[in-house]
Short mmCIF file of C-alpha atoms and ligand atoms in Angstrom, two decimals:
data_model
loop_
_atom_site.label_atom_id
_atom_site.label_comp_id
_atom_site.label_asym_id
_atom_site.label_seq_id
_atom_site.Cartn_x
_atom_site.Cartn_y
_atom_site.Cartn_z
CA ASP A 1 -6.21 -35.07 -7.98
CA ALA A 2 -3.36 -32.66 -7.94
CA ASP A 3 -2.69 -34.00 -11.47
CA ALA A 4 -5.97 -32.69 -12.69
CA GLY A 5 -6.09 -29.52 -10.44
CA GLN A 6 -1.94 -28.39 -11.50
CA ALA A 7 -3.77 -28.49 -15.49
CA TYR A 8 -6.52 -26.59 -14.55
CA PHE A 9 -4.62 -24.49 -12.87
CA ASP A 10 -2.00 -23.96 -15.60
CA HIS A 11 -4.53 -23.82 -18.02
CA VAL A 12 -5.86 -20.14 -15.78
CA MET A 13 -2.41 -18.94 -16.26
CA ALA A 14 -2.17 -19.31 -20.09
CA GLU A 15 -5.58 -18.13 -20.25
CA ASP A 16 -4.99 -15.39 -18.41
CA SER A 17 -8.33 -15.38 -16.59
CA ARG A 18 -9.36 -16.53 -12.78
CA ILE A 19 -8.24 -18.22 -9.81
CA GLU A 20 -11.22 -18.44 -7.17
CA PRO A 21 -10.96 -19.85 -3.41
CA ARG A 22 -12.10 -23.19 -3.89
CA ASP A 23 -10.06 -23.80 -6.95
CA TRP A 24 -7.05 -26.40 -6.41
CA MET A 25 -3.98 -24.33 -6.39
CA PRO A 26 -0.34 -24.99 -6.55
CA ASP A 27 1.25 -24.76 -1.88
CA ALA A 28 3.73 -22.07 -3.39
CA TYR A 29 0.85 -20.27 -5.18
CA ARG A 30 -1.42 -20.06 -2.47
CA ARG A 31 1.77 -18.75 -0.26
CA THR A 32 3.14 -15.77 -2.19
CA LEU A 33 -0.75 -15.02 -2.21
CA VAL A 34 -0.69 -15.24 1.57
CA ARG A 35 2.55 -13.23 2.28
CA GLN A 36 1.23 -10.45 -0.35
CA ILE A 37 -2.10 -9.84 0.82
CA SER A 38 -1.79 -10.20 4.30
CA GLN A 39 1.40 -7.47 3.95
CA HIS A 40 -0.69 -5.32 1.97
CA ALA A 41 -3.27 -5.96 4.57
CA HIS A 42 -0.77 -4.46 7.48
CA SER A 43 0.35 -1.48 5.59
CA GLU A 44 -3.31 -0.31 5.29
CA ILE A 45 -3.50 -0.89 9.12
CA ILE A 46 -0.12 0.57 10.24
CA GLY A 47 -0.52 3.24 7.05
CA MET A 48 -3.31 4.95 9.25
CA GLN A 49 -1.18 6.40 11.92
CA PRO A 50 0.49 8.45 10.75
CA GLU A 51 -1.62 10.46 9.18
CA ALA A 52 -4.15 9.98 11.97
CA ASN A 53 -1.53 12.07 13.94
CA TRP A 54 -3.05 15.07 12.24
CA ILE A 55 -6.33 14.64 12.80
CA SER A 56 -6.92 16.46 16.01
CA ARG A 57 -4.22 18.91 13.99
CA ALA A 58 -6.55 19.70 10.85
CA PRO A 59 -5.85 23.85 10.17
CA SER A 60 -9.95 23.69 9.55
CA LEU A 61 -13.33 21.21 10.21
CA LYS A 62 -13.12 20.63 6.80
CA ARG A 63 -9.57 19.25 5.95
CA LYS A 64 -10.01 17.77 9.78
CA ALA A 65 -13.45 15.77 7.91
CA ILE A 66 -11.08 14.81 4.98
CA LEU A 67 -8.71 13.53 7.08
CA MET A 68 -10.75 11.63 8.61
CA ALA A 69 -12.29 9.63 6.17
CA LYS A 70 -9.89 8.85 4.52
CA VAL A 71 -8.50 7.40 7.49
CA GLN A 72 -11.06 5.52 7.83
CA ASP A 73 -10.86 4.53 4.35
CA GLU A 74 -7.87 2.83 4.90
CA ALA A 75 -8.88 0.91 7.66
CA GLY A 76 -11.92 -0.69 5.18
CA HIS A 77 -9.26 -1.36 2.48
CA GLY A 78 -7.41 -2.48 5.31
CA LEU A 79 -10.27 -5.55 6.39
CA TYR A 80 -11.25 -5.89 3.07
CA LEU A 81 -7.60 -7.68 2.51
CA TYR A 82 -7.62 -9.17 5.51
CA SER A 83 -10.66 -10.46 4.05
CA ALA A 84 -9.30 -11.78 0.67
CA ALA A 85 -6.89 -13.59 2.81
CA GLU A 86 -8.51 -15.20 4.89
CA THR A 87 -10.32 -16.68 1.32
CA LEU A 88 -6.65 -18.77 1.19
CA GLY A 89 -6.82 -20.26 4.84
CA THR A 90 -5.38 -18.30 7.25
CA SER A 91 -7.14 -16.97 9.62
CA ARG A 92 -7.44 -13.05 10.45
CA ASP A 93 -6.42 -13.45 13.76
CA GLU A 94 -2.85 -15.41 13.05
CA MET A 95 -2.09 -12.40 10.53
CA MET A 96 -2.81 -9.37 14.01
CA GLY A 97 -0.46 -11.93 15.56
CA GLN A 98 2.12 -12.02 12.87
CA LEU A 99 1.57 -7.79 12.61
CA VAL A 100 1.46 -7.38 16.40
CA ALA A 101 4.86 -9.97 17.19
CA GLY A 102 6.87 -8.11 14.37
CA LYS A 103 7.01 -10.99 12.97
CA ALA A 104 5.37 -9.20 9.34
CA ARG A 105 5.96 -6.81 6.75
CA TYR A 106 3.93 -3.79 5.96
CA SER A 107 5.20 -1.18 3.32
CA SER A 108 8.59 0.82 4.45
CA ILE A 109 6.63 3.95 3.37
CA PHE A 110 5.22 3.87 6.85
CA ASN A 111 8.13 3.79 8.68
CA TYR A 112 8.88 7.77 8.02
CA PRO A 113 7.01 10.78 10.28
CA THR A 114 4.82 13.09 9.09
CA VAL A 115 6.37 16.23 10.80
CA THR A 116 4.41 19.32 9.41
CA TRP A 117 0.51 19.81 7.61
CA ALA A 118 1.59 19.69 4.17
CA ASP A 119 2.87 16.05 4.71
CA MET A 120 -0.67 15.23 4.63
CA GLY A 121 -1.29 16.47 0.97
CA ALA A 122 2.39 14.45 0.46
CA ILE A 123 1.01 11.53 1.58
CA GLY A 124 -2.24 11.87 -0.38
CA TRP A 125 -0.47 12.99 -3.70
CA MET A 126 2.61 10.45 -3.24
CA VAL A 127 1.57 7.58 -1.65
CA ASP A 128 -1.37 7.33 -2.78
CA GLY A 129 -0.14 7.80 -5.87
CA ALA A 130 2.28 5.61 -5.82
CA ALA A 131 -0.51 3.13 -4.51
CA ILE A 132 -2.72 3.64 -7.31
CA CYS A 133 0.70 2.88 -9.89
CA ASN A 134 1.24 -0.84 -7.93
CA GLN A 135 -2.58 -1.37 -7.46
CA VAL A 136 -4.21 -0.79 -10.98
CA PRO A 137 -2.51 -3.58 -11.95
CA LEU A 138 -3.75 -5.27 -8.76
CA CYS A 139 -6.79 -5.01 -10.18
CA ARG A 140 -6.15 -7.65 -12.92
CA ALA A 141 -4.11 -10.50 -10.40
CA SER A 142 -5.30 -14.25 -11.55
CA TYR A 143 -6.15 -14.66 -7.37
CA GLY A 144 -10.50 -13.15 -7.44
CA PRO A 145 -10.33 -11.98 -4.55
CA TYR A 146 -7.75 -10.09 -4.49
CA GLY A 147 -8.40 -8.86 -7.68
CA ARG A 148 -11.34 -7.70 -7.37
CA ALA A 149 -10.60 -5.93 -3.39
CA MET A 150 -8.17 -3.99 -5.78
CA VAL A 151 -11.52 -2.27 -7.99
CA ARG A 152 -13.13 -0.62 -4.60
CA VAL A 153 -9.39 0.15 -3.36
CA CYS A 154 -8.28 1.71 -6.22
CA LYS A 155 -12.00 3.84 -6.50
CA GLU A 156 -10.76 5.23 -2.67
CA GLU A 157 -7.12 5.97 -3.53
CA SER A 158 -8.29 7.96 -6.58
CA PHE A 159 -10.41 10.53 -3.98
CA HIS A 160 -6.58 9.80 -1.33
CA GLN A 161 -4.88 11.73 -3.79
CA ARG A 162 -6.84 14.00 -5.46
CA GLN A 163 -7.59 15.47 -1.63
CA GLY A 164 -4.05 15.64 -1.11
CA PHE A 165 -2.98 17.59 -4.22
CA GLU A 166 -5.56 19.61 -3.47
CA ILE A 167 -3.99 20.34 0.04
CA LEU A 168 -0.24 20.95 -2.05
CA LEU A 169 -1.79 22.95 -4.17
CA GLU A 170 -3.29 24.95 -1.42
CA LEU A 171 -0.29 25.74 -0.07
CA ALA A 172 2.00 26.58 -2.82
CA ASN A 173 -0.41 29.47 -3.28
CA GLY A 174 -0.27 30.19 -0.01
CA ASN A 175 2.09 32.84 1.86
CA PRO A 176 5.78 31.88 0.87
CA ALA A 177 6.34 30.44 4.54
CA GLN A 178 3.14 28.02 3.03
CA LYS A 179 5.41 27.14 -0.63
CA GLN A 180 8.08 26.30 1.80
CA MET A 181 6.24 23.86 4.26
CA ALA A 182 4.73 22.35 0.67
CA GLN A 183 8.43 21.88 -1.11
CA ASP A 184 9.93 20.58 2.64
CA ALA A 185 7.62 17.65 2.59
CA VAL A 186 7.45 16.88 -1.00
CA ASN A 187 11.54 16.77 -0.75
CA ARG A 188 11.02 13.84 2.34
CA TRP A 189 8.60 12.00 1.12
CA TYR A 190 10.16 11.59 -2.59
CA ALA A 191 12.48 8.98 -2.33
CA PRO A 192 10.81 6.58 0.31
CA SER A 193 7.70 6.87 -1.86
CA LEU A 194 10.14 5.85 -5.37
CA MET A 195 10.97 2.24 -2.55
CA MET A 196 7.48 1.75 -1.96
CA PHE A 197 7.80 -0.21 -5.38
CA GLY A 198 10.24 -2.75 -3.85
CA PRO A 199 13.84 -3.61 -5.06
CA PRO A 200 15.48 -3.35 -8.24
CA ASP A 201 14.10 -5.45 -10.83
CA ASP A 202 17.31 -7.41 -10.44
CA ASP A 203 17.41 -7.54 -6.60
CA SER A 204 13.52 -8.47 -6.72
CA PRO A 205 13.48 -12.35 -5.89
CA ASN A 206 9.47 -12.64 -5.57
CA SER A 207 8.92 -10.39 -9.27
CA LYS A 208 10.05 -13.48 -12.06
CA GLN A 209 7.30 -15.92 -10.11
CA SER A 210 4.64 -12.90 -9.96
CA MET A 211 4.92 -12.42 -13.27
CA ALA A 212 4.70 -15.89 -14.28
CA TRP A 213 1.39 -15.91 -11.80
CA ASN A 214 -0.28 -13.12 -13.39
CA ILE A 215 -0.45 -11.12 -10.03
CA LYS A 216 2.35 -9.21 -10.20
CA ARG A 217 1.94 -7.19 -14.04
CA PHE A 218 4.42 -5.05 -14.49
CA SER A 219 8.14 -5.06 -12.59
CA ASN A 220 8.78 -2.43 -10.12
CA ASP A 221 10.92 -0.58 -11.91
CA GLU A 222 8.30 0.20 -14.45
CA LEU A 223 6.02 0.92 -12.06
CA ARG A 224 8.48 3.65 -10.49
CA SER A 225 8.99 4.72 -13.91
CA ARG A 226 5.45 5.12 -14.27
CA PHE A 227 4.89 6.42 -11.33
CA VAL A 228 7.92 9.42 -11.60
CA GLY A 229 6.77 10.56 -14.93
CA MET A 230 2.95 11.00 -13.34
CA MET A 231 4.46 13.38 -10.42
CA ALA A 232 7.02 15.09 -13.13
CA GLU A 233 3.85 16.10 -14.91
CA GLN A 234 1.69 17.11 -12.05
CA VAL A 235 4.28 18.77 -9.66
CA ARG A 236 4.53 21.61 -12.43
CA VAL A 237 0.69 22.06 -11.43
CA LEU A 238 2.29 22.84 -8.31
CA GLY A 239 4.35 25.24 -8.93
CA LEU A 240 6.82 23.09 -6.53
CA SER A 241 9.74 21.00 -8.27
CA LEU A 242 10.77 17.20 -6.76
CA PRO A 243 14.45 16.79 -5.42
CA ASP A 244 16.01 15.13 -8.02
CA PRO A 245 18.06 16.33 -10.84
CA GLU A 246 17.98 13.62 -12.65
CA VAL A 247 14.16 12.90 -13.41
CA ARG A 248 13.69 12.81 -17.10
CA PHE A 249 11.97 11.23 -20.06
CA ASN A 250 14.20 9.26 -21.98
CA GLU A 251 13.11 10.16 -25.53
CA ASP A 252 14.47 6.30 -27.04
CA THR A 253 13.60 4.34 -23.78
CA LYS A 254 10.56 5.91 -23.91
CA THR A 255 10.52 5.79 -19.80
CA TRP A 256 10.78 7.88 -17.20
CA GLU A 257 14.10 7.67 -15.12
CA HIS A 258 15.53 8.96 -12.38
CA GLY A 259 18.20 9.31 -9.60
CA PRO A 260 19.65 6.89 -7.51
CA LEU A 261 17.81 5.77 -4.24
CA ASP A 262 19.38 4.79 -1.11
CA TRP A 263 18.57 1.16 -1.41
CA GLU A 264 20.93 0.55 2.16
CA GLU A 265 17.97 2.79 3.73
CA PHE A 266 15.53 1.20 1.88
CA LYS A 267 17.22 -2.71 4.25
CA GLN A 268 17.62 -0.71 7.55
CA VAL A 269 13.96 0.29 7.12
CA LEU A 270 12.40 -3.94 6.12
CA ALA A 271 14.67 -4.95 9.09
CA GLY A 272 13.09 -2.40 11.69
CA ARG A 273 15.66 0.43 11.45
CA GLY A 274 13.37 2.79 9.97
CA PRO A 275 12.35 6.41 11.97
CA CYS A 276 9.23 5.31 13.03
CA ASN A 277 9.33 1.26 13.25
CA ALA A 278 9.17 0.34 16.90
CA GLN A 279 6.21 3.76 17.41
CA ARG A 280 4.17 1.75 14.73
CA LEU A 281 4.38 -1.54 16.21
CA GLU A 282 3.70 -0.12 20.12
CA ARG A 283 0.55 2.06 18.76
CA ARG A 284 -0.87 -1.28 17.07
CA ARG A 285 -0.13 -3.38 19.64
CA GLN A 286 -1.73 -0.59 22.22
CA ALA A 287 -4.80 -0.42 19.47
CA HIS A 288 -4.74 -4.36 19.71
CA ASP A 289 -5.00 -5.17 23.30
CA ASP A 290 -7.31 -1.51 23.45
CA GLY A 291 -9.45 -3.23 21.00
CA GLY A 292 -10.20 -6.93 23.52
CA TRP A 293 -13.02 -5.65 24.81
CA VAL A 294 -14.45 -5.63 21.37
CA ARG A 295 -13.53 -9.32 20.08
CA GLU A 296 -15.20 -10.47 23.12
CA ALA A 297 -18.58 -9.03 23.25
CA ALA A 298 -18.73 -9.99 19.33
CA THR A 299 -17.71 -13.72 20.44
CA ALA A 300 -20.06 -13.69 23.59
CA TYR A 301 -22.76 -11.84 21.00
CA ALA A 302 -22.40 -14.59 18.41
CA ALA A 303 -22.42 -17.49 21.12
CA LYS A 304 -25.79 -16.32 21.97
CA MET A 305 -27.37 -15.84 18.97
CA ALA A 306 -26.33 -19.50 18.20
CA ALA A 307 -27.54 -20.59 21.40
CA LYS A 308 -30.81 -19.11 20.73
CA ASN A 309 -30.86 -20.54 17.29
CA GLU A 310 -30.53 -24.01 18.57
CA ALA A 311 -33.19 -23.79 20.86
N1 3HC B 1 8.06 -2.38 1.86
C1 3HC B 1 7.92 -3.25 2.94
N2 3HC B 1 8.90 -4.74 2.07
C2 3HC B 1 9.28 -4.70 0.72
C3 3HC B 1 8.37 -3.56 -0.14
C4 3HC B 1 7.88 -2.17 0.55
N3 3HC B 1 7.81 -1.06 -0.01
N4 3HC B 1 8.89 -4.07 -1.48
C5 3HC B 1 9.39 -4.75 -1.21
N5 3HC B 1 9.60 -5.13 -0.11
C6 3HC B 1 9.83 -6.52 0.63
C7 3HC B 1 9.18 -7.75 -0.34
O1 3HC B 1 7.77 -8.24 0.55
C8 3HC B 1 10.09 -8.94 -0.17
O2 3HC B 1 9.93 -9.87 1.37
P1 3HC B 1 9.27 -11.19 1.30
O3 3HC B 1 9.48 -12.23 0.20
O4 3HC B 1 10.00 -11.34 3.24
O5 3HC B 1 7.79 -10.45 1.43
C9 3HC B 1 11.29 -8.66 -0.85
O6 3HC B 1 10.61 -7.02 -0.09
C10 3HC B 1 11.73 -8.43 -2.63
O7 3HC B 1 11.41 -7.43 -3.37
P2 3HC B 1 9.85 -8.20 -4.06
O8 3HC B 1 9.99 -6.99 -5.57
O9 3HC B 1 11.06 -9.72 -4.51
O10 3HC B 1 8.48 -8.37 -3.70
P3 3HC B 1 6.91 -8.46 -4.35
O11 3HC B 1 7.14 -8.84 -6.07
O12 3HC B 1 6.12 -8.88 -3.33
O13 3HC B 1 7.35 -6.93 -5.22
C11 3HC B 1 5.72 -5.26 -3.47
C12 3HC B 1 6.71 -6.35 -3.89
C13 3HC B 1 5.64 -4.46 -4.96
C14 3HC B 1 5.37 -4.54 -2.93
C15 3HC B 1 4.60 -6.11 -3.92
O14 3HC B 1 3.98 -7.10 -2.29
C16 3HC B 1 3.14 -5.56 -3.99
O15 3HC B 1 2.67 -5.22 -5.06
N6 3HC B 1 2.09 -5.28 -2.78
C17 3HC B 1 0.96 -5.13 -2.65
C18 3HC B 1 1.05 -3.61 -2.78
C19 3HC B 1 0.93 -3.07 -1.73
O16 3HC B 1 1.33 -3.70 -0.20
N7 3HC B 1 1.13 -1.95 -1.58
C20 3HC B 1 1.73 -1.46 -0.21
C21 3HC B 1 0.82 0.22 -0.34
S1 3HC B 1 0.39 1.04 1.03
C22 3HC B 1 -0.68 0.97 1.04
O17 3HC B 1 -1.45 1.38 -0.03
C23 3HC B 1 -1.64 2.89 1.06
C24 3HC B 1 -2.19 3.50 0.59
O18 3HC B 1 -3.81 3.26 0.59
C25 3HC B 1 -1.59 4.55 0.99
#
């Protein structure tokens, strides 16, 4: 019953151990997980678009093959995460339906355009780098299927980040035009990648509860600061610079600091008024429709197999 269930749930939280699909859980805990995991899955699927834009334009066969592998990984991450969300009783059709109807959130970062090849490097190094900072702690999320999905995802994100760093390193060591293209990409992706971590802590309505439930392990600002530190160290190896003169390590607080971010822009992107929101949704709708025959064939095949097994 609910009393025994709540007592068990509270014990699991206090012990910082795991809640599994068949365990009793508060409705609000379930809702928070469906919200976050479905958004995470949507982010992976939409995130395929900015990168796929360069598969047919990659500068070499090697780069094309690596980029294709990365985009396929993102699709897999999405399917992994939709499966984790389904264990909470929400169907994939319902989640996909919310996305194509424009009713679901996905990461703000994917509403920006990828205008040069160097953006593939910046996305790998910065966006996947930010995703790693955010996803490593999620490996310890209190909900079993989510934490376990993150372990596999993080291993693949590391490859994504390294290939992005290598693209930037090659360009930065190239001719002046290539170096400028790499710097331009870093300049454009810097602030949007910092905003991936969510609004400032004092404007983050979900954080307190999410941390009490051992879903979010560190605050938005804390992970953002870690990410700035990671980039500040690595950008020197690239011989490039971060477009933020206020990046510095505060010896007293032992944290990395950065300049102000445009949270009005963030709000506009979340409201659907970012540079590429409409295009991303339109492409997703088109892809969903184009995939209709696959779903019909799979359903017909499943029915045929079921009938055969009954006979
Ligand atoms: N983009 C879109 N919406 C965002 C956002 C972002 N970057 N950051 C915050 N929001 C939304 C939240 O969803 C929330 O809105 P809601 O209540 O309507 O859902 C609101 O802004 C307030 O933010 P909070 O900080 O209160 O919300 P959370 O506690 O959920 O924290 C989060 C936001 C840190 C993004 C958290 O949801 C999270 O860790 N999600 C899982 C990680 C994730 O989604 N990563 C996407 C990265 S993309 C990726 O991994 C692909 C890579 O492989 C390239």
